[in-house]
CSV table of C-alpha atoms and ligand atoms in Angstrom, one decimal:
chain,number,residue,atom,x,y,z
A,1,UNK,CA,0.0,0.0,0.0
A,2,UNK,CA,1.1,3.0,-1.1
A,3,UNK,CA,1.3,6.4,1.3
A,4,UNK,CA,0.6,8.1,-2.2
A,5,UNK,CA,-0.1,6.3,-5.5
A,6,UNK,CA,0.8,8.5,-8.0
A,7,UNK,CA,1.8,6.2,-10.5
A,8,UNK,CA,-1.9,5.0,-11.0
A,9,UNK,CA,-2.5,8.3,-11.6
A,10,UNK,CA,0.1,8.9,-14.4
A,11,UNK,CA,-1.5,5.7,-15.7
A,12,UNK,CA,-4.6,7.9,-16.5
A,13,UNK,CA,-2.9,10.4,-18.3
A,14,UNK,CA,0.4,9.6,-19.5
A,15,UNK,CA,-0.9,9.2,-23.2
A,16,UNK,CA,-2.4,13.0,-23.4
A,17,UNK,CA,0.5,14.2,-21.2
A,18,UNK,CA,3.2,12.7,-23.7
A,19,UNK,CA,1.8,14.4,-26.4
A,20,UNK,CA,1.5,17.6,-24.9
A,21,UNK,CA,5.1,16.8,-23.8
A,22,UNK,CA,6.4,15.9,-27.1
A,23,UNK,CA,4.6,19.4,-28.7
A,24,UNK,CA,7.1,20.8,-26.0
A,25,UNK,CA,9.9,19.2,-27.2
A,26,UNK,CA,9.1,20.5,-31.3
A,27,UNK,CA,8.8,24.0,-30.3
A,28,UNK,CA,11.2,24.7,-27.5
A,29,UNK,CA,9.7,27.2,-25.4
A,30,UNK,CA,10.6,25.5,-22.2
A,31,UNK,CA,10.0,28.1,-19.5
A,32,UNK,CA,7.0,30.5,-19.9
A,33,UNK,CA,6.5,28.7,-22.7
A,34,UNK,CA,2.3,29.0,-24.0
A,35,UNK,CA,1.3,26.2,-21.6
A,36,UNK,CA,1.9,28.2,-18.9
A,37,UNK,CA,0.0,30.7,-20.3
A,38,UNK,CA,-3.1,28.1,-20.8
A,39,UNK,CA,-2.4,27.0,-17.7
A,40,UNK,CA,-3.3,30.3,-15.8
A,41,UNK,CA,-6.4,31.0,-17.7
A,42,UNK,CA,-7.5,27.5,-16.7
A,43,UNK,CA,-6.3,27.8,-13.1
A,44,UNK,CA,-8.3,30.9,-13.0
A,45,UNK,CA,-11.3,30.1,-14.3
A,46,UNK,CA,-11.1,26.7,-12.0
A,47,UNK,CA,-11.2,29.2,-8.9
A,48,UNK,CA,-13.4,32.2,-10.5
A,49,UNK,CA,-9.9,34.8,-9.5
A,50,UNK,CA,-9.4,37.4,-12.0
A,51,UNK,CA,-5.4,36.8,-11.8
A,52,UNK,CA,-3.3,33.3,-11.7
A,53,UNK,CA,0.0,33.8,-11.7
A,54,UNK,CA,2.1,30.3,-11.7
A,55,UNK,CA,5.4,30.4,-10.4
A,56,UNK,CA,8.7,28.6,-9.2
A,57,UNK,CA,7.2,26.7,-5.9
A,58,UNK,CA,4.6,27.6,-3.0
A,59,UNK,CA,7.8,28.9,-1.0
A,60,UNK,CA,8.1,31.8,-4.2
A,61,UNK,CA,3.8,32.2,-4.2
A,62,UNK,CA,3.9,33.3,-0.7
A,63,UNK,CA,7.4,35.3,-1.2
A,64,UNK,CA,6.1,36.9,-4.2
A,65,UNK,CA,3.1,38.7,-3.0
A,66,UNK,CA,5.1,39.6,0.2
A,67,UNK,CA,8.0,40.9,-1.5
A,68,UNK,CA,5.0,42.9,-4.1
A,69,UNK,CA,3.8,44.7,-0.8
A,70,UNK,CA,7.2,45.7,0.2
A,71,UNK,CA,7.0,43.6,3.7
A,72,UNK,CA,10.5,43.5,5.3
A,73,UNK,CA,12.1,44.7,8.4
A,74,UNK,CA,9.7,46.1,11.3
A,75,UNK,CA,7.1,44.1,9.8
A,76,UNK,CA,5.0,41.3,11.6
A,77,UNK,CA,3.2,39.0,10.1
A,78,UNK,CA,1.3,36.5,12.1
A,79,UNK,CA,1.4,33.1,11.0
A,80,UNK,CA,0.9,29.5,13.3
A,81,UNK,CA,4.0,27.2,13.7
A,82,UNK,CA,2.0,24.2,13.1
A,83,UNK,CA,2.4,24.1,9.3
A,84,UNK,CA,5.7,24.0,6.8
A,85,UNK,CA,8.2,25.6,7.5
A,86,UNK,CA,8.2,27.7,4.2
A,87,UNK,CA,4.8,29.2,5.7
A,88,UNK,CA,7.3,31.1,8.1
A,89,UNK,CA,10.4,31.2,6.3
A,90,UNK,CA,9.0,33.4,3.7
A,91,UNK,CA,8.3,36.3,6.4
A,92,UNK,CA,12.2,35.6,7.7
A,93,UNK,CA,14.0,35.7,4.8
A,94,UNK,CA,12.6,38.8,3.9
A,95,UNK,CA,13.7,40.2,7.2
A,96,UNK,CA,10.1,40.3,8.6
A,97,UNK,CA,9.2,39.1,11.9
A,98,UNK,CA,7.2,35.8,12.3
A,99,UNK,CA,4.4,36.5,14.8
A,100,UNK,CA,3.1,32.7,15.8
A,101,UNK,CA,-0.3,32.2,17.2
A,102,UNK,CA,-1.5,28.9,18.4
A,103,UNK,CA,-4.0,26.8,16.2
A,104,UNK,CA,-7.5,25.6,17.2
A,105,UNK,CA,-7.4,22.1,18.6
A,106,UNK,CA,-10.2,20.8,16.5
A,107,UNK,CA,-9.2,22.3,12.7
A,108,UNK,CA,-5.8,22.3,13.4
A,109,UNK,CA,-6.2,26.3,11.9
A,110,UNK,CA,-5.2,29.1,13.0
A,111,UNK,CA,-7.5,30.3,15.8
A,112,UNK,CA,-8.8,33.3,15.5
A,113,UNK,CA,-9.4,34.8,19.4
A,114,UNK,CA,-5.7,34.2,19.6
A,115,UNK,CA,-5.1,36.0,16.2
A,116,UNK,CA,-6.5,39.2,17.7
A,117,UNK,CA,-4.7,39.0,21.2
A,118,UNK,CA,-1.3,38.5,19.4
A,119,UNK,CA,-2.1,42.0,17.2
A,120,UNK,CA,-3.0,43.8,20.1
A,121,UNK,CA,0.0,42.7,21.8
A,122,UNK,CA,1.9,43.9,18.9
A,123,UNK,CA,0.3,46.7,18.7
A,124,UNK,CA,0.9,47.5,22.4
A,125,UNK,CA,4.6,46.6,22.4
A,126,UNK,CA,5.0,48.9,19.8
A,127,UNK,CA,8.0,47.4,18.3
A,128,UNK,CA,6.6,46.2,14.8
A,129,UNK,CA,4.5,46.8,12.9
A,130,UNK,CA,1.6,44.6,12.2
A,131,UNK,CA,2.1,44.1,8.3
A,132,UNK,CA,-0.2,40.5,6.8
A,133,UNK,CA,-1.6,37.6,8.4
A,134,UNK,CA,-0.8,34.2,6.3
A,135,UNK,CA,-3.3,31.5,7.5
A,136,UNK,CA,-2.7,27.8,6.2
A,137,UNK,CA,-5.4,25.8,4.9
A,138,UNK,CA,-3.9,22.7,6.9
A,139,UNK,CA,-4.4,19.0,5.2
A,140,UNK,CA,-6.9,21.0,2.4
A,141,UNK,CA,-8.8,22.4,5.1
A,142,UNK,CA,-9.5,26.2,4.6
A,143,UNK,CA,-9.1,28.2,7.6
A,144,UNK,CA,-12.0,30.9,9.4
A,145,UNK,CA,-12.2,33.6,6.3
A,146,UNK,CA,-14.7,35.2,7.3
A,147,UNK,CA,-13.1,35.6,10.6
A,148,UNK,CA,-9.6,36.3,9.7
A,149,UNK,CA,-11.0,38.6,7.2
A,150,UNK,CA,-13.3,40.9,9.7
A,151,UNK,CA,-9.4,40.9,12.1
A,152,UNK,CA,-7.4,42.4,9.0
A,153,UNK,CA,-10.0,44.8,8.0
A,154,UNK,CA,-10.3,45.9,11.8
A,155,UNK,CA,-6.4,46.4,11.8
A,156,UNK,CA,-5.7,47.3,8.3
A,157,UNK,CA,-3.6,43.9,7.6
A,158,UNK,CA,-3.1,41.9,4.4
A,159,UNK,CA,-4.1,38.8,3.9
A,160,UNK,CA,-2.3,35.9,2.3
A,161,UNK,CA,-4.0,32.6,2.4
A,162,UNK,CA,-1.6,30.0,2.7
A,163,UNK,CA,-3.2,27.2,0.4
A,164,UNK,CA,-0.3,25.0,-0.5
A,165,UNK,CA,-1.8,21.9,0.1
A,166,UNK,CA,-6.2,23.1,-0.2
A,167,UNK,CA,-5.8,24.1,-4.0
A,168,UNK,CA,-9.6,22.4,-4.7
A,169,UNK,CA,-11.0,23.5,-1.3
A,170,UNK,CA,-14.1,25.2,-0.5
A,171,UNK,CA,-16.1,27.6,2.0
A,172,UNK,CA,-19.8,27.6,1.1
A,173,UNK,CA,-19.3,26.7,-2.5
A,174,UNK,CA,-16.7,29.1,-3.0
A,175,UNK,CA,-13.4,27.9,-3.6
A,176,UNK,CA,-9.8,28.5,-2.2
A,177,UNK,CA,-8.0,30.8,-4.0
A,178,UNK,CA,-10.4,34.1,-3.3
A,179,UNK,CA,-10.7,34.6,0.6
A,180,UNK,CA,-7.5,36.4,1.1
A,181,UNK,CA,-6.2,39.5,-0.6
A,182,UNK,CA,-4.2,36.5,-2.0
A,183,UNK,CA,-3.6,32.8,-2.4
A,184,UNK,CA,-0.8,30.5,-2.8
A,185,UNK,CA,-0.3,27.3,-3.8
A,186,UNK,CA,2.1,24.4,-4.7
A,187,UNK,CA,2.6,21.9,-7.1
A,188,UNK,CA,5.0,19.9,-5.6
A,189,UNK,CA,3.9,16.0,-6.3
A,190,UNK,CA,2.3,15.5,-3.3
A,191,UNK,CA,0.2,18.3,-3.4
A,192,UNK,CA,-3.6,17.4,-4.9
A,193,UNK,CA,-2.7,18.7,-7.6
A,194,UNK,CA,0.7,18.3,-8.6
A,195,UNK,CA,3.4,18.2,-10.8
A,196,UNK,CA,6.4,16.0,-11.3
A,197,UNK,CA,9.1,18.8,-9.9
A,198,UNK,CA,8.5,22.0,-8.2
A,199,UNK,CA,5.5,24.7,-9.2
A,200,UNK,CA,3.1,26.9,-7.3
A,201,UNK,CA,0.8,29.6,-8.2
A,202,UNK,CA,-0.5,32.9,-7.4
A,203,UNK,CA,-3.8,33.7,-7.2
A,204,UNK,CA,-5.9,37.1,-6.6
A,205,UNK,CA,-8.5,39.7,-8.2
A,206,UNK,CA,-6.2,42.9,-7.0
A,207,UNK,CA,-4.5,44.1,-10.7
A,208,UNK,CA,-1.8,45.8,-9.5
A,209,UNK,CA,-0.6,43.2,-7.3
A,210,UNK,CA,-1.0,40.5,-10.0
A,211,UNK,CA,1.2,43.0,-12.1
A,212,UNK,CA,4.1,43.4,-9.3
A,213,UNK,CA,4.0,39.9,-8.9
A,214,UNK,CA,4.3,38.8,-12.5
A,215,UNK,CA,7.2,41.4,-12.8
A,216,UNK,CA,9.0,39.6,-10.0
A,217,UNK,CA,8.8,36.7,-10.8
A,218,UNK,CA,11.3,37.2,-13.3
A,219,UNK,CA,13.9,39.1,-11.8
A,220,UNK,CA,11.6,42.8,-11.2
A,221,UNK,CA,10.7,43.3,-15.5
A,222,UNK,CA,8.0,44.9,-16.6
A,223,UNK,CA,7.9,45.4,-20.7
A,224,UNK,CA,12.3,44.6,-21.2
A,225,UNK,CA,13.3,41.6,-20.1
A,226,UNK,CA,17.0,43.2,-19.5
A,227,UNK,CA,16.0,46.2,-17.6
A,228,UNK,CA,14.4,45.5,-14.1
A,229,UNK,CA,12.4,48.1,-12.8
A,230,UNK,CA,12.3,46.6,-9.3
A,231,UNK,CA,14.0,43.7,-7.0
A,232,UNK,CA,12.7,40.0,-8.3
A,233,UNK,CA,13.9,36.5,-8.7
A,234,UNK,CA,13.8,33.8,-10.8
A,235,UNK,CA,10.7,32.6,-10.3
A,236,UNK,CA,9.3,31.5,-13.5
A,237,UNK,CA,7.3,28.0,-14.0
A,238,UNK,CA,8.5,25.8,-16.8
A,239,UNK,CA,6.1,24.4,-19.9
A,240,UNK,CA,6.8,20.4,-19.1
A,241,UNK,CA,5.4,21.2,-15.5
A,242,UNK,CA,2.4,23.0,-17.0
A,243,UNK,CA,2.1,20.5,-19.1
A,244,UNK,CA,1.5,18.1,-16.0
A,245,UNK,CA,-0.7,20.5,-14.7
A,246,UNK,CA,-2.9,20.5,-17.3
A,247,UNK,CA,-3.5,17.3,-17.6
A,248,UNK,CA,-4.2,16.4,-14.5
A,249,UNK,CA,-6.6,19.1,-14.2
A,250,UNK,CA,-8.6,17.1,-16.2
A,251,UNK,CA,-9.3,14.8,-13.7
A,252,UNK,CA,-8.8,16.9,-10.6
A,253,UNK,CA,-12.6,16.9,-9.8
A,254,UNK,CA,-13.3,13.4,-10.5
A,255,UNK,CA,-9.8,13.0,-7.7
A,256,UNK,CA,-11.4,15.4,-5.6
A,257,UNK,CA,-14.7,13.4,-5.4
A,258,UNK,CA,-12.7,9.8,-4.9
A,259,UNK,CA,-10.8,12.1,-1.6
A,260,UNK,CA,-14.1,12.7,-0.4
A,261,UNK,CA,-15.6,9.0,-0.3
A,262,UNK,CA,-12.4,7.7,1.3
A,263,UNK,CA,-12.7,10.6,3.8
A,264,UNK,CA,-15.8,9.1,4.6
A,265,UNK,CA,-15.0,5.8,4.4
A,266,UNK,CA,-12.3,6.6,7.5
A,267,UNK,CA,-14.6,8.7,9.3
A,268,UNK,CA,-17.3,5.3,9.3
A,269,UNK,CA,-14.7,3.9,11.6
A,270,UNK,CA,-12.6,6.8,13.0
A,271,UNK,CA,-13.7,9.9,15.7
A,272,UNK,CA,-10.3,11.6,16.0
A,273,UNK,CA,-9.9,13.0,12.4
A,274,UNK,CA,-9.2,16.6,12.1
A,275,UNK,CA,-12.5,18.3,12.5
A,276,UNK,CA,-14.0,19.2,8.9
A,277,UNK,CA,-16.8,22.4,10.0
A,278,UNK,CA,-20.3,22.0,8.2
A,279,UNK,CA,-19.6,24.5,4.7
A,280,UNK,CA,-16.0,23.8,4.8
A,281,UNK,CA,-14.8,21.4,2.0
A,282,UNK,CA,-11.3,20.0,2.3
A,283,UNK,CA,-9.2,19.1,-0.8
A,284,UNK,CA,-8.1,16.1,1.6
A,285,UNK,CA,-4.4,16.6,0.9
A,286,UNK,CA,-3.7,14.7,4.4
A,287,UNK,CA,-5.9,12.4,6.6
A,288,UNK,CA,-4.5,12.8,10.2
A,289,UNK,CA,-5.6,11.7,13.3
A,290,UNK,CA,-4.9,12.3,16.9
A,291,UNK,CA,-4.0,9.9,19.7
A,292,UNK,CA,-4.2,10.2,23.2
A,293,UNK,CA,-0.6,10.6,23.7
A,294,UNK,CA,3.1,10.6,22.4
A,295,UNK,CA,3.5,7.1,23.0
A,296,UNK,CA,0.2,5.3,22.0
A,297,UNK,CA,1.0,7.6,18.5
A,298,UNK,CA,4.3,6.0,18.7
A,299,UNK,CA,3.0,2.3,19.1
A,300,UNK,CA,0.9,3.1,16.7
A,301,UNK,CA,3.2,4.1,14.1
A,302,UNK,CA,5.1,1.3,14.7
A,303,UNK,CA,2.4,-1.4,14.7
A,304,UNK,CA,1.1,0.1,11.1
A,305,UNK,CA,4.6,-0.3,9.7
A,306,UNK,CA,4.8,-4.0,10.9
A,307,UNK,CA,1.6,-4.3,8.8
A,308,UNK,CA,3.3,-2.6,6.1
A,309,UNK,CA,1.1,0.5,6.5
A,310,UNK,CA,2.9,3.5,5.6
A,311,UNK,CA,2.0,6.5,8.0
A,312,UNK,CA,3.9,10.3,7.9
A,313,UNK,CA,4.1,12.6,11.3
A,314,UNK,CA,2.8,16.4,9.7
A,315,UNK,CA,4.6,18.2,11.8
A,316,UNK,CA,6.8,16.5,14.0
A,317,UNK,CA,8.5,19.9,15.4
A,318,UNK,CA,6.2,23.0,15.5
A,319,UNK,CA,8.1,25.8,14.0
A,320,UNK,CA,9.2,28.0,17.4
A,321,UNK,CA,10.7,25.1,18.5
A,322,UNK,CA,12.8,24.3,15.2
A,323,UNK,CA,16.7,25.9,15.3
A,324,UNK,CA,16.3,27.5,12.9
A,325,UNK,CA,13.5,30.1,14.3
A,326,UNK,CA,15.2,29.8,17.8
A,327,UNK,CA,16.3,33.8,17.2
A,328,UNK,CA,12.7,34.7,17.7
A,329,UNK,CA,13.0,33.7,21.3
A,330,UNK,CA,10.3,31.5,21.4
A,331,UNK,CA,10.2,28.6,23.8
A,332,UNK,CA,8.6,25.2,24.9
A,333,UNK,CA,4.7,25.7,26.5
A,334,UNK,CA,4.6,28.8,24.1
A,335,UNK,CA,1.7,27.7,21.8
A,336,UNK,CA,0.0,24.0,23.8
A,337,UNK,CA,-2.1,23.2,21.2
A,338,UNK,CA,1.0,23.1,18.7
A,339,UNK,CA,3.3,21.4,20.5
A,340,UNK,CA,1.0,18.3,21.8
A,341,UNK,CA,-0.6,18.0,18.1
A,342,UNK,CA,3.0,17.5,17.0
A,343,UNK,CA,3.2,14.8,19.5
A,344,UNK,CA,0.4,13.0,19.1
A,345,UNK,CA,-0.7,13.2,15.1
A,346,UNK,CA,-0.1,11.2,12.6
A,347,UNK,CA,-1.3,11.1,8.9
A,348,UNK,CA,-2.8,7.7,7.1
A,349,UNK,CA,-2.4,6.7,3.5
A,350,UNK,CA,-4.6,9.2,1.6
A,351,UNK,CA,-4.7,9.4,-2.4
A,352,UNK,CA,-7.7,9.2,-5.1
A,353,UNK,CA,-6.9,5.6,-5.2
A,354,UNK,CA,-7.2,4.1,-1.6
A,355,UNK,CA,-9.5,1.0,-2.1
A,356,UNK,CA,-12.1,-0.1,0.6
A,357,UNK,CA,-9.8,-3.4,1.0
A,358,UNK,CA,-7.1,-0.8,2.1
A,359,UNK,CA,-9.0,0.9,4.6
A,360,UNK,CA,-10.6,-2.2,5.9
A,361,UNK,CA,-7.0,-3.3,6.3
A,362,UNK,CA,-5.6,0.1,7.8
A,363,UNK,CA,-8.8,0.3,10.3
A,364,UNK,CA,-7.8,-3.4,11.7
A,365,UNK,CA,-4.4,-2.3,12.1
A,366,UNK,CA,-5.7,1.0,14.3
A,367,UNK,CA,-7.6,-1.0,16.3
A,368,UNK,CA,-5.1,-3.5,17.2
A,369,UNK,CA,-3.7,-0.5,18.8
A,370,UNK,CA,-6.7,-0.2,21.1
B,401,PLP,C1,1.5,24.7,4.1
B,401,PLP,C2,2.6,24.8,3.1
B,401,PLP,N1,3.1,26.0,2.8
B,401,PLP,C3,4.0,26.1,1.8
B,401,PLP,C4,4.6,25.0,1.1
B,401,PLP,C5,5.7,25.3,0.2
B,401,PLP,O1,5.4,24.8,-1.1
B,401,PLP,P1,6.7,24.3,-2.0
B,401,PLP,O2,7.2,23.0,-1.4
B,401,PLP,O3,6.0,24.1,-3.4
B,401,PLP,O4,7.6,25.4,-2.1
B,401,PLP,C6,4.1,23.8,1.5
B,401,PLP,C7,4.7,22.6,0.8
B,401,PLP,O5,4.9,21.5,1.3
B,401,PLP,C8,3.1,23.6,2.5
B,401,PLP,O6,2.6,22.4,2.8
């Protein structure tokens, strides 16, 4: 059993994808090339944005739109540590300050009461500013929108949804890609909707932004390719990745729905799943569940491997805690709810392709554990 089947996937497509690979390989127009082009215009209709804007990786979609709105030393911008590290990274590297607030213990999203405490504390202190809040729509589950939104209006903040891994999400019909004054996502494989390297995309109805963005994605040029009118990087997307994209676009619904039913299927059996609010559709990127401690996660982890059950800890060190962030002065007991979900979590196999054999056999294995 596979933690992620993507070669049945590829099975699906390869033929169309080959050809679109092999028109690639005729005309040569490897990076920006026109696929990338038809890819945006697709991703954007998918989500109903005005702009998509594919990129580099979900690291460059949430640098680019930072980097657009000049965020950088002074700056906070409040994020949770229960999430990838790029989530945070992005706000360091540009010399911003990472503001962490703690995550609810049901959604595993950032939790809004504390969200507003953590501003006013700011705000108090007087040291930074408070700059963008970057939620994450953890395991394809958007976070409070509606919420976060009413916060950043009250306190004049941007907002960056962090949808690296909910691309295919929903609130109320509506899907992810539209709730923040931005959206990122990724491509990388794992991601619902993948590629077969690294890719991300930007995503938002604000024209000027989509245009500071598209200029820095390749190196700050606007109509000269060797004149830069601002900062950038090299964040272009290739035409082979698009080309991946695309294809499997074209059965990204059809995934979506086959996520859903093995959802279900887990949830016949299991009550510790990450809590999915009525309205709220996941894109089911991960299928995690919480055990009563570190070490019944532990035998647990252990027991599905001597089944040959592949499980995945998501996030084995909350982000305060990791070296790395350490200059920020954070310590242990600093956000509860992070640290004990990275203790006791674990994700399960989840892909379009899970059969109800495998999750008969996965749910014997869990209860084994009992
Ligand atoms: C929540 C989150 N944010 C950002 C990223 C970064 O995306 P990428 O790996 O494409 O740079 C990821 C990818 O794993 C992620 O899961």
């Amino acid at each position: 059993m596979e933690f992620l089947d993507l070669k049945t996937q590829q099975k699906r497509i390869r033929k169309p994808l080959e050809k679109r690979i092999n028109k690639i390989l005729d005309h040569g127009a490897y990076i920006m090339g026109p696929e990338v082009f038809e890819l945006e215009e697709k991703l954007a209709d998918y989500c109903g944005v005005k702009h998509a804007i594919s990129c580099s990786s979900g690291t460059d979609a949430l640098l680019i739109p930072l980097m657009a709105w000049g965020v950088g030393p002074g700056d906070a911008v409040f994020t949770t540590p229960f999430t990838y590290v790029a989530t945070a990274e992005v706000i360091s590297i540009l010399g911003a300050t990472p503001v962490f607030v703690d995550v609810y213990e049901s959604t595993f999203n950032i939790d809004c009461e504390k969200l507003e405490l953590e501003i006013k504390k700011v705000l108090q202190e007087g040291k930074l500013k408070p700059k963008a809040i970057i939620p994450v729509d953890l395991f394809g589950l958007p976070a409070r929108y509606r919420m976060i939104n009413d916060i950043a209006d009250k306190y004049d903040l941007k907002v960056i949804e962090d949808a690296a891994q909910s691309f295919g999400g929903s609130i109320r019909g509506k899907k992810v890609g539209i709730f923040g004054d931005v959206a990122a996502t990724s491509f990388y494989p794992a991601k619902p909707l993948g590629c077969y390297g690294d890719g991300g995309a930007i995503f938002t109805n604000d024209d000027s932004l989509a245009e500071e963005c598209k200029a820095i994605r390749i190196h700050g040029t606007k109509t000269d390719r060797y004149n830069s009118e601002r900062i950038g990087l090299n964040g272009r997307f290739d035409s082979i990745q698009a080309a991946v994209v695309l294809e499997k676009l074209t059965i990204f619904d059809e995934e979506l729905e086959m996520r859903d039913i093995i959802n279900d299927n887990y949830r016949k059996y299991l009550n510790n799943a990450q809590y999915h609010p009525k309205e709220y559709q996941s894109a089911h990127a991960l299928f995690s569940i919480v055990l009563g401690s570190n070490e019944k996660r532990n035998t647990l982890i252990d027991r599905l491997q001597k089944n040959k059950i592949p499980s995945v800890v998501y996030y084995k060190f909350p982000i305060h805690l990791m070296k790395a962030f350490e200059y920020l002065g954070y310590k242990k007991k600093d956000f509860p709810v992070s640290e004990n979900l990275s203790q006791t979590i674990v994700s399960l196999p989840m892909h379009p392709y899970l059969t109800e054999n495998h999750i008969t056999s996965i749910i014997e294995s869990l209860k084994d554990n009992e």
